[in-house]
Short mmCIF file of C-alpha atoms in Angstrom, two decimals:
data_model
loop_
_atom_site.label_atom_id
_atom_site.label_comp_id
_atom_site.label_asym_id
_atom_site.label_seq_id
_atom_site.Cartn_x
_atom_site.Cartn_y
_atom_site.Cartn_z
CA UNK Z 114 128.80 35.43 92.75
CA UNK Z 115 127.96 32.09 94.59
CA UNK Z 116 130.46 32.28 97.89
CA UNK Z 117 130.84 28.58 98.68
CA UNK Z 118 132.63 27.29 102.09
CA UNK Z 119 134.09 23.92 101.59
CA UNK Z 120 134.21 21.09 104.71
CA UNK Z 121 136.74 17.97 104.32
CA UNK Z 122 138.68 16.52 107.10
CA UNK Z 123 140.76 15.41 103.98
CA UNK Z 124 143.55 18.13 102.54
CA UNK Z 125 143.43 16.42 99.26
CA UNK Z 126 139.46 16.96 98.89
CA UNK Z 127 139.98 20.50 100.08
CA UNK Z 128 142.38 21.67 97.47
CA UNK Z 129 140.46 19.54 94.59
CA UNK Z 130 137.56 21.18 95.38
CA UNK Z 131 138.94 24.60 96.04
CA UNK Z 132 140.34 24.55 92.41
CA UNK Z 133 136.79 23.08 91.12
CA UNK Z 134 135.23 26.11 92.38
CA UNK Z 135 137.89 28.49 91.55
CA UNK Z 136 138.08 27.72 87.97
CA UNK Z 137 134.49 28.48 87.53
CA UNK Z 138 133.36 32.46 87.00
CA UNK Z 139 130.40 32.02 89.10
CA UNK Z 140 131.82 31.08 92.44
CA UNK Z 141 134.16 32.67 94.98
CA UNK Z 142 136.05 29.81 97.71
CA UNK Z 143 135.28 31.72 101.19
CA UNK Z 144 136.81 29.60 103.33
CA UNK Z 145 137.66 25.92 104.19
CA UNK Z 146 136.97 24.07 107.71
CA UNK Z 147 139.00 20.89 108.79
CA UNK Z 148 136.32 19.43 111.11
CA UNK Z 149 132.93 20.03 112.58
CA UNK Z 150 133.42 22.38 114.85
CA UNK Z 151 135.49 24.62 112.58
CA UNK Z 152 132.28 23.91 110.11
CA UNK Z 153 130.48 25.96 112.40
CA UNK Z 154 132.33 28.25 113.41
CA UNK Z 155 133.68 29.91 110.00
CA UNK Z 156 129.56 29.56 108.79
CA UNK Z 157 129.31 32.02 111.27
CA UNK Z 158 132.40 34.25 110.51
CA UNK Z 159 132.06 33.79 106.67
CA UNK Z 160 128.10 33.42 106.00
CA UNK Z 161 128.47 31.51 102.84
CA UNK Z 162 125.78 30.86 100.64
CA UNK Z 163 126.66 27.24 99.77
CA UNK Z 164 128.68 24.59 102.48
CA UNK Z 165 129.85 21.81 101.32
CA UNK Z 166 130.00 19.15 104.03
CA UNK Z 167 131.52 15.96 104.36
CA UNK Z 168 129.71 13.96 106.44
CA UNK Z 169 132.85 11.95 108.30
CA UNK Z 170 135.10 14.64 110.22
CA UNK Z 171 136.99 14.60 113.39
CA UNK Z 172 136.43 16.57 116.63
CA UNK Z 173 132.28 16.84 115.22
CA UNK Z 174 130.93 14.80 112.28
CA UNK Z 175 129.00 16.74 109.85
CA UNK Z 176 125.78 15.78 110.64
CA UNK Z 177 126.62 16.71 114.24
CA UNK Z 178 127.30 20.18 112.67
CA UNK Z 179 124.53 19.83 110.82
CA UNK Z 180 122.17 20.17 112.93
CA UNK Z 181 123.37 23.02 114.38
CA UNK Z 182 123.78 25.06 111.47
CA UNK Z 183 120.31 24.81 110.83
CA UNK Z 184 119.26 25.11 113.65
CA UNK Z 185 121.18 28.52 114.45
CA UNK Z 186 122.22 29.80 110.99
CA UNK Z 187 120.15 27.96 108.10
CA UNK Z 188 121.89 27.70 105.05
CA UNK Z 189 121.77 26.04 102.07
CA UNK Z 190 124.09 22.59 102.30
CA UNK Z 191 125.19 19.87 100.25
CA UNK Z 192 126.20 16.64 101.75
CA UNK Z 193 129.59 14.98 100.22
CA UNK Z 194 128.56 10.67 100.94
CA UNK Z 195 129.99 7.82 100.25
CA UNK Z 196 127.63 5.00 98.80
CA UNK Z 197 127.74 2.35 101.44
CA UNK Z 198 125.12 1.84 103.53
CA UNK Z 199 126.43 3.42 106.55
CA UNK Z 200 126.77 6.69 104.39
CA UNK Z 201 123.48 6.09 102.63
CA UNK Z 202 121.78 6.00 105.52
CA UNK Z 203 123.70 9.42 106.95
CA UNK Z 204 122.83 11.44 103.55
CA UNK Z 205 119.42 10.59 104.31
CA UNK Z 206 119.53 11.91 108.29
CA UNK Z 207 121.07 14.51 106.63
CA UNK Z 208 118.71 15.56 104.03
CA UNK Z 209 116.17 15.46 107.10
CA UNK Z 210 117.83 17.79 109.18
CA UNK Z 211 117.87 20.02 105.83
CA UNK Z 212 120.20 19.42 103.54
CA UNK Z 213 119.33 20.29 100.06
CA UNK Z 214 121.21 18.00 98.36
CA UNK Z 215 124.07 15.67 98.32
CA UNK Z 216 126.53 14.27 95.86
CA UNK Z 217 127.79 10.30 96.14
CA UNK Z 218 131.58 9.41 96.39
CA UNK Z 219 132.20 5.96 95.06
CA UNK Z 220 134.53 3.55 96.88
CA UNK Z 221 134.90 6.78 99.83
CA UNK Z 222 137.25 9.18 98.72
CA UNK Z 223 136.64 10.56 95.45
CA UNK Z 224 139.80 9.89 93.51
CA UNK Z 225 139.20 11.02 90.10
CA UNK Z 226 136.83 14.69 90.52
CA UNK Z 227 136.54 14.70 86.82
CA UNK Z 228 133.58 11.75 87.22
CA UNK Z 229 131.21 13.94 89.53
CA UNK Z 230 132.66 17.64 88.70
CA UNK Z 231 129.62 18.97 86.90
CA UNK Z 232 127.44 17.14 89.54
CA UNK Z 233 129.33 18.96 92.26
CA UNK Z 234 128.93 22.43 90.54
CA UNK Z 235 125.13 21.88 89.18
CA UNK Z 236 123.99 20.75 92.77
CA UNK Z 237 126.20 23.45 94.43
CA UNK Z 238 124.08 26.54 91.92
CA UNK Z 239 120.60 25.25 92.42
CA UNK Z 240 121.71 24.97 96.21
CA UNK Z 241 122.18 28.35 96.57
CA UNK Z 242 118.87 29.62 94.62
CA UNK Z 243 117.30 27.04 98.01
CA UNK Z 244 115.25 28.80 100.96
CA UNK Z 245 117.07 26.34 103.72
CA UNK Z 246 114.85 25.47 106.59
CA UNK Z 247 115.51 25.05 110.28
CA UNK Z 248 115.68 21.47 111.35
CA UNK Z 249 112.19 19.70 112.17
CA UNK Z 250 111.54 16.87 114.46
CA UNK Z 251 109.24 14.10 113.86
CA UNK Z 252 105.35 15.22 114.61
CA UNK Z 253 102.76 14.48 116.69
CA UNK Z 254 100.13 12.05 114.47
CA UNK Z 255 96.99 13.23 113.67
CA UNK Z 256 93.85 10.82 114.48
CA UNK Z 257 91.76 9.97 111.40
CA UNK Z 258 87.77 10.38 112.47
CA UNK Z 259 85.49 8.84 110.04
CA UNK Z 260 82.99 11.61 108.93
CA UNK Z 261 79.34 10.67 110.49
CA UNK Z 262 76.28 11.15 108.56
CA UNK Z 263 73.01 11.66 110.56
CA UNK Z 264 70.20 10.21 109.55
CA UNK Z 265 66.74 12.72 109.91
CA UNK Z 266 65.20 10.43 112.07
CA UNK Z 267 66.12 7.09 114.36
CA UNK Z 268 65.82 3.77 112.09
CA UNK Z 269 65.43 0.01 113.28
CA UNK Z 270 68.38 -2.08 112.38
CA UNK Z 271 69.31 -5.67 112.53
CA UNK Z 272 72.27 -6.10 114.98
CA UNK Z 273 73.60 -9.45 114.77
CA UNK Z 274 74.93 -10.91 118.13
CA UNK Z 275 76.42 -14.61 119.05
CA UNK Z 276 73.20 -15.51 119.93
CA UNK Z 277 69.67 -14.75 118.47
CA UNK Z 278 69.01 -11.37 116.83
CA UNK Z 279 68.51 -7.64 118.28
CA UNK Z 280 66.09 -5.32 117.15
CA UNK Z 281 66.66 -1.63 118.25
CA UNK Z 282 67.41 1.65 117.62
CA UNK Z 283 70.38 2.97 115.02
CA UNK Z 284 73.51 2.35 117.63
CA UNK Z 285 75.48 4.94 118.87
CA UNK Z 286 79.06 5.65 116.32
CA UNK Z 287 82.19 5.52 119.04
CA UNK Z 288 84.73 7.61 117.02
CA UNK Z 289 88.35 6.36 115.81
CA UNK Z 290 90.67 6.41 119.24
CA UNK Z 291 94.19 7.32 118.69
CA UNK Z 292 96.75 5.20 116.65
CA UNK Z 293 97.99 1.88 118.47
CA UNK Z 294 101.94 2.43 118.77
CA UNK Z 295 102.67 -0.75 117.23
CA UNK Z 296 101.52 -0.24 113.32
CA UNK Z 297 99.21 -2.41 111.69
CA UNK Z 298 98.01 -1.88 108.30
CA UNK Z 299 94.14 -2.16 107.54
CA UNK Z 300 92.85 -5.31 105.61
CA UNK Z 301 90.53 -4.33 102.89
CA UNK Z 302 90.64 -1.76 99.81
CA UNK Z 303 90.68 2.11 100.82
CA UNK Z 304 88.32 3.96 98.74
CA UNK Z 305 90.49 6.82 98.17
CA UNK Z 306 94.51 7.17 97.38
CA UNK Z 307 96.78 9.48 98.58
CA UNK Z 308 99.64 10.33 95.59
CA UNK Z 309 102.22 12.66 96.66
CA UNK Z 310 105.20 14.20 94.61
CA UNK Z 311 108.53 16.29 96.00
CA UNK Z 312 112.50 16.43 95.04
CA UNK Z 313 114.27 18.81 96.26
CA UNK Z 314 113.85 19.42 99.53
CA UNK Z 315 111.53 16.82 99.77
CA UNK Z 316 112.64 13.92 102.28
CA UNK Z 317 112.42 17.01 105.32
CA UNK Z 318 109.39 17.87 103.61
CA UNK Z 319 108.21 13.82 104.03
CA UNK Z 320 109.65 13.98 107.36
CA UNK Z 321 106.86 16.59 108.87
CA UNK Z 322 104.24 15.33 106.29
CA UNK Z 323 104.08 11.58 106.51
CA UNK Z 324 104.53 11.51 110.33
CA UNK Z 325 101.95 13.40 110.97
CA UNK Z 326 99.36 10.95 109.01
CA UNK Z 327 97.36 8.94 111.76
CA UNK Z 328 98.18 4.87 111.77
CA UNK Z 329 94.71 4.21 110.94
CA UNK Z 330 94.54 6.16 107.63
CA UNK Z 331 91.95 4.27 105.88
CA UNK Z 332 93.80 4.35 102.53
CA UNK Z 333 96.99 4.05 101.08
CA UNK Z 334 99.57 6.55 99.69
CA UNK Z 335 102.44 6.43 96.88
CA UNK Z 336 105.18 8.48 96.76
CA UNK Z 337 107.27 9.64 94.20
CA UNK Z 338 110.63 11.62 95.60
CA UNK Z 339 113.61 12.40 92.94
CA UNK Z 340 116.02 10.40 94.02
CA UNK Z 341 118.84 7.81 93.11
CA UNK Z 342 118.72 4.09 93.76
CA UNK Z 343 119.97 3.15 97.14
CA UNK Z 344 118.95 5.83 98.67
CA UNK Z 345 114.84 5.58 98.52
CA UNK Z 346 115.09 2.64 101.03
CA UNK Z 347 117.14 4.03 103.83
CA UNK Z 348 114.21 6.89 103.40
CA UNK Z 349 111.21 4.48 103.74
CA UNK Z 350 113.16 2.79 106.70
CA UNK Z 351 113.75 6.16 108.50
CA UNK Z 352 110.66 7.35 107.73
CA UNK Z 353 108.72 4.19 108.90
CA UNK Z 354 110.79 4.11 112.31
CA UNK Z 355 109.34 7.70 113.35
CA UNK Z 356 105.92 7.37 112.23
CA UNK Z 357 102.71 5.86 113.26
CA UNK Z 358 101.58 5.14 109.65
CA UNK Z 359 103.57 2.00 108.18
CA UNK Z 360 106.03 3.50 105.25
CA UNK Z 361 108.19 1.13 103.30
CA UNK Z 362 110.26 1.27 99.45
CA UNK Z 363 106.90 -0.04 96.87
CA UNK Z 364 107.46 -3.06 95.11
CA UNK Z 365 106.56 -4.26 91.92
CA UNK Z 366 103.28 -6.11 92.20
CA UNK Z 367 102.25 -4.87 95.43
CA UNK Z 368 98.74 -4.10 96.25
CA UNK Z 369 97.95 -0.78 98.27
CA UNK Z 370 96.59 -1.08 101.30
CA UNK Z 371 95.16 0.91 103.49
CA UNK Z 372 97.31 2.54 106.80
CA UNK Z 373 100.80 2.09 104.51
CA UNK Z 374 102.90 4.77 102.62
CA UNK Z 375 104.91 3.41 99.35
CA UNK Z 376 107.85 5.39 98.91
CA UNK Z 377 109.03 4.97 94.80
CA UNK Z 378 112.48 3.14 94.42
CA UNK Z 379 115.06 4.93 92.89
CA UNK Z 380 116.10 4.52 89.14
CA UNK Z 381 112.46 2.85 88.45
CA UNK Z 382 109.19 4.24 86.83
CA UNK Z 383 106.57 3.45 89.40
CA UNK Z 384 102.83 3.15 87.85
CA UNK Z 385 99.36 2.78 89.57
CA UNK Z 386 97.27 0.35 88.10
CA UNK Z 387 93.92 -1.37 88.66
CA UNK Z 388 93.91 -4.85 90.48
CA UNK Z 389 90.90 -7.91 90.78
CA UNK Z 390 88.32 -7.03 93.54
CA UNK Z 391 88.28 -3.44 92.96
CA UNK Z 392 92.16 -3.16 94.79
CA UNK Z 393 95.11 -1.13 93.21
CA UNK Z 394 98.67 -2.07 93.00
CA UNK Z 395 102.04 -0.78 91.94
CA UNK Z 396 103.63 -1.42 88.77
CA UNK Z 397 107.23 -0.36 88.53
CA UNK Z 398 109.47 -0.33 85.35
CA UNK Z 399 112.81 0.44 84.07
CA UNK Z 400 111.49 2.31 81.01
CA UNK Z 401 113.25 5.62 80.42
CA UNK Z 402 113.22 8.73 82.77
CA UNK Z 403 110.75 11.77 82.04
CA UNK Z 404 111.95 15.12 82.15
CA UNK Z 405 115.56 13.52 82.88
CA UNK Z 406 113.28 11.77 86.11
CA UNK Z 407 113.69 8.28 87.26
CA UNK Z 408 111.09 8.04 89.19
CA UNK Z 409 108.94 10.97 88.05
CA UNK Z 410 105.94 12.55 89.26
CA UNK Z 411 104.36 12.97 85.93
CA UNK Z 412 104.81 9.19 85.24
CA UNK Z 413 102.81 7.89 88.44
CA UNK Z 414 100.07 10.89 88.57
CA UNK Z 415 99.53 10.02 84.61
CA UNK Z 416 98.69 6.15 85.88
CA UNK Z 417 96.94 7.74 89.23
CA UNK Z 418 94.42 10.11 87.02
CA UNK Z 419 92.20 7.08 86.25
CA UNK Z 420 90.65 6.98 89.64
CA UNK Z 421 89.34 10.08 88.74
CA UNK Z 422 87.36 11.66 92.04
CA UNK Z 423 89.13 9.02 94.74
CA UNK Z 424 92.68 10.16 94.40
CA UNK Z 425 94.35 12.92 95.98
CA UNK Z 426 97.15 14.66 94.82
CA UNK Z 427 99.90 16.10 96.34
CA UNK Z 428 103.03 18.29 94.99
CA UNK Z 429 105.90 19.83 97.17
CA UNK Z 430 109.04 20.94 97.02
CA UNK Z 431 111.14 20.48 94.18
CA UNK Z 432 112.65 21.88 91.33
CA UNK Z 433 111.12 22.38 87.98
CA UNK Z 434 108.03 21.19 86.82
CA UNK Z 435 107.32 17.71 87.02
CA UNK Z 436 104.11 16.58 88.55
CA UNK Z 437 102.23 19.71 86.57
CA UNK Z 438 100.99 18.00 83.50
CA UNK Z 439 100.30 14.39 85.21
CA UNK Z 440 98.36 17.00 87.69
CA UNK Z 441 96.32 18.35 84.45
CA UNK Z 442 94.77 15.25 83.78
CA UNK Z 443 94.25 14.39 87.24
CA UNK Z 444 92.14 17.65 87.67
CA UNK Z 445 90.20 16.31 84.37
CA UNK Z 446 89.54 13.11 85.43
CA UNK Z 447 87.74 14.75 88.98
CA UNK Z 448 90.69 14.19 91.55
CA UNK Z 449 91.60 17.01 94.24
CA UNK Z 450 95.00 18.70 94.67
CA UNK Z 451 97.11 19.74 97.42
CA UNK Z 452 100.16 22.17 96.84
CA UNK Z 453 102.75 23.40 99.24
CA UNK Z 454 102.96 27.15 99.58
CA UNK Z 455 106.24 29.02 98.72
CA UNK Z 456 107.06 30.46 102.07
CA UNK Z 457 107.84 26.80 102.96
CA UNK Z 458 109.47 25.20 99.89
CA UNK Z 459 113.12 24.79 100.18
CA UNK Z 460 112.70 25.12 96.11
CA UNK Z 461 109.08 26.69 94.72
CA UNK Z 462 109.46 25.18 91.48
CA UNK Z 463 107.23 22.04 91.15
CA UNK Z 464 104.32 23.25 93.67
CA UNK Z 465 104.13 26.67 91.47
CA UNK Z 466 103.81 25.36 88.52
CA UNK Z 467 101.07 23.61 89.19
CA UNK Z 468 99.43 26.66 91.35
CA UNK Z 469 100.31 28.56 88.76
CA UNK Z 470 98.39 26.11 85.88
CA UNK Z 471 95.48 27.03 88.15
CA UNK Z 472 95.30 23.09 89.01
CA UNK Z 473 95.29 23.39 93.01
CA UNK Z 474 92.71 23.12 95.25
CA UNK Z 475 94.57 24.26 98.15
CA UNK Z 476 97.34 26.04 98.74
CA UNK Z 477 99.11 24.95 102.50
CA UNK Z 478 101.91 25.14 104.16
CA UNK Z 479 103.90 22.00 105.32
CA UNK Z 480 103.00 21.76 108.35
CA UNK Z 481 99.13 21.67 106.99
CA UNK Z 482 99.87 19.34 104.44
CA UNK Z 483 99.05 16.45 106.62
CA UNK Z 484 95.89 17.94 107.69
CA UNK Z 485 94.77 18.62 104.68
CA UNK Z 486 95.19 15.15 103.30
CA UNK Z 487 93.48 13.70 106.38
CA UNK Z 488 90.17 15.93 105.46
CA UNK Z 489 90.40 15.42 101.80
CA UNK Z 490 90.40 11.84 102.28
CA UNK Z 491 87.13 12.19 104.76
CA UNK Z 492 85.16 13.86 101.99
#
């Protein structure tokens, strides 16, 4: 039995949803809260395994209360948002202070519950199968170091100057200072590329990855998170305004630079393809979604596995099993992988499949994740 606590400033949502879960075998309706700091308070009493939460409420919003659930009682949550882009951009605060999931309200109030019912009910079991984690803050960056080869012995190089030419010994290699504040991404192609797939769970998961890559990655990375339109650029724009490394929604055409994270838009395919001068750039699509996935991991590792020993591939949180078989023929093709671990997936579904396909490299936790990339990408 699922015991689900429902928050609504609105009486009419209450009831609605009250019956929803009543009429199903599954679930059991332990309470309801009027506000935020009710929210909290009957978490406590009750210990639910699923809240729902609107995110507008009186006395405390929900994200208010948000963040203090998880941060003293974790549970699993799912946000009730409307789809403007005030609420967009609270469902994805929300999903960062960790929120498993969320379900959209058109026009505000839902109206007509019959239109997002099994939504509401599917979101509300896989929620409660979720590990929920503690909120996280953004990270301190990493700084990337080139790796410095030695050579045996001192050589004479040419070292041009303004004027005339210097002969001398091999010059001494001043190492990569920490990232600038202001980002700037690199000129140039980046020899390697970063690919990184997640769902649920995943935009807290981004939030402690992606701001702990260093501003002057020398390569680019694409990511692919399950999510709807609308919502995948109020991510990049979050995400970009806490990190040192540039992070923005990909767009069709675009070449991939170095020091810049592409974040998939939702409700398109997004493809890696070859571009002139040895570059790569992002294709996107509106063909139809894999494994019920619009964007899916499978779709843009397939495309990625043709740079063969430069790419490296990572798979989080999430769900299922997508990513596993694009992650097959990225192994083939020479590229290394990167998996979460399960003590800190929200949902081990899409990191153990491929761990257990035998198709990782290494096997870290999040907070690792953007260490491990940084290395990788060294080698």
């Amino acid at each position: 039995m699922i015991r689900v606590l429902i928050a609504d400033d609105s009486a009419f949502m209450r009831k609605v949803l009250s019956d929803l879960f009543k009429s199903q075998s599954d679930f059991e309706v332990v309470g309801t809260a009027v506000n935020g700091q009710d929210t909290i308070d009957k978490v406590k009493k009750f210990q639910p395994d699923v809240l729902t939460l609107d995110v507008i409420m009186p006395v405390m919003d929900g994200l208010e209360a948000l963040a203090i659930i998880m941060e003293q009682c974790p549970l699993p949550v799912v946000m009730v948002s409307s789809t403007t882009q005030k609420g967009t951009n609270e469902t994805i605060r929300a999903l960062a202070l960790g929120a498993v999931d969320f379900v959209s309200k058109s026009g505000g109030a839902i109206s007509k519950i019959d239109t997002i019912k099994d939504e509401i009910l599917a979101k509300c079991r896989l929620a409660a199968k979720a590990h929920a984690k503690k909120s996280v803050s953004a990270s301190k960056p990493l700084v990337y170091k080139p790796k410095i080869q030695e050579d045996p012995q001192p050589r004479r190089i040419e070292v041009r100057r303004r004027s005339g030419l210097v002969l001398g010994q091999r010059p001494t290699i001043s190492r990569v200072p920490a990232a600038e504040p202001v980002k700037k991404i690199i000129p140039g192609t980046g020899k390697k590329l970063v690919v990184i797939g997640t769902s649920t769970g995943g935009p807290q998961a981004l939030q402690t990855v992606i701001t702990r890559l260093p501003g002057n990655l020398p390569c680019g990375a694409v990511v692919v998170q399950h999510m709807p339109a609308g919502f995948t650029k109020s991510l990049a724009d979050r995400l970009n305004s806490i990190s040192q490394i540039a992070v923005k929604e990909a767009e069709n055409d675009e070449i991939i630079r170095p020091g810049q994270v592409y974040i998939a838009p939702g409700s398109f395919q997004l493809r890696i393809a070859p571009a002139p001068g040895g570059e790569r750039k992002i294709v996107l699509g509106k063909d139809p979604p894999v494994g019920n996935h619009r964007p899916a991991v499978n779709v843009m590792y397939d495309s990625a596995a043709q740079f063969g020993k430069d790419l490296v591939a990572v798979i989080m949180t999430g769900m299922g099993c997508d990513g596993c078989e694009g992650m097959k023929k990225i192994k083939a093709s020479g590229g290394y992988s990167i998996a979460q671990d399960e003590a800190s997936c929200v949902v081990y579904g899409m990191p153990k499949a491929v761990v257990d396909a035998g198709l990782a490299d290494e096997i870290r936790p999040l907070d690792k994740i953007a260490e491990a990339i940084v290395e990788a990408v060294r080698r």
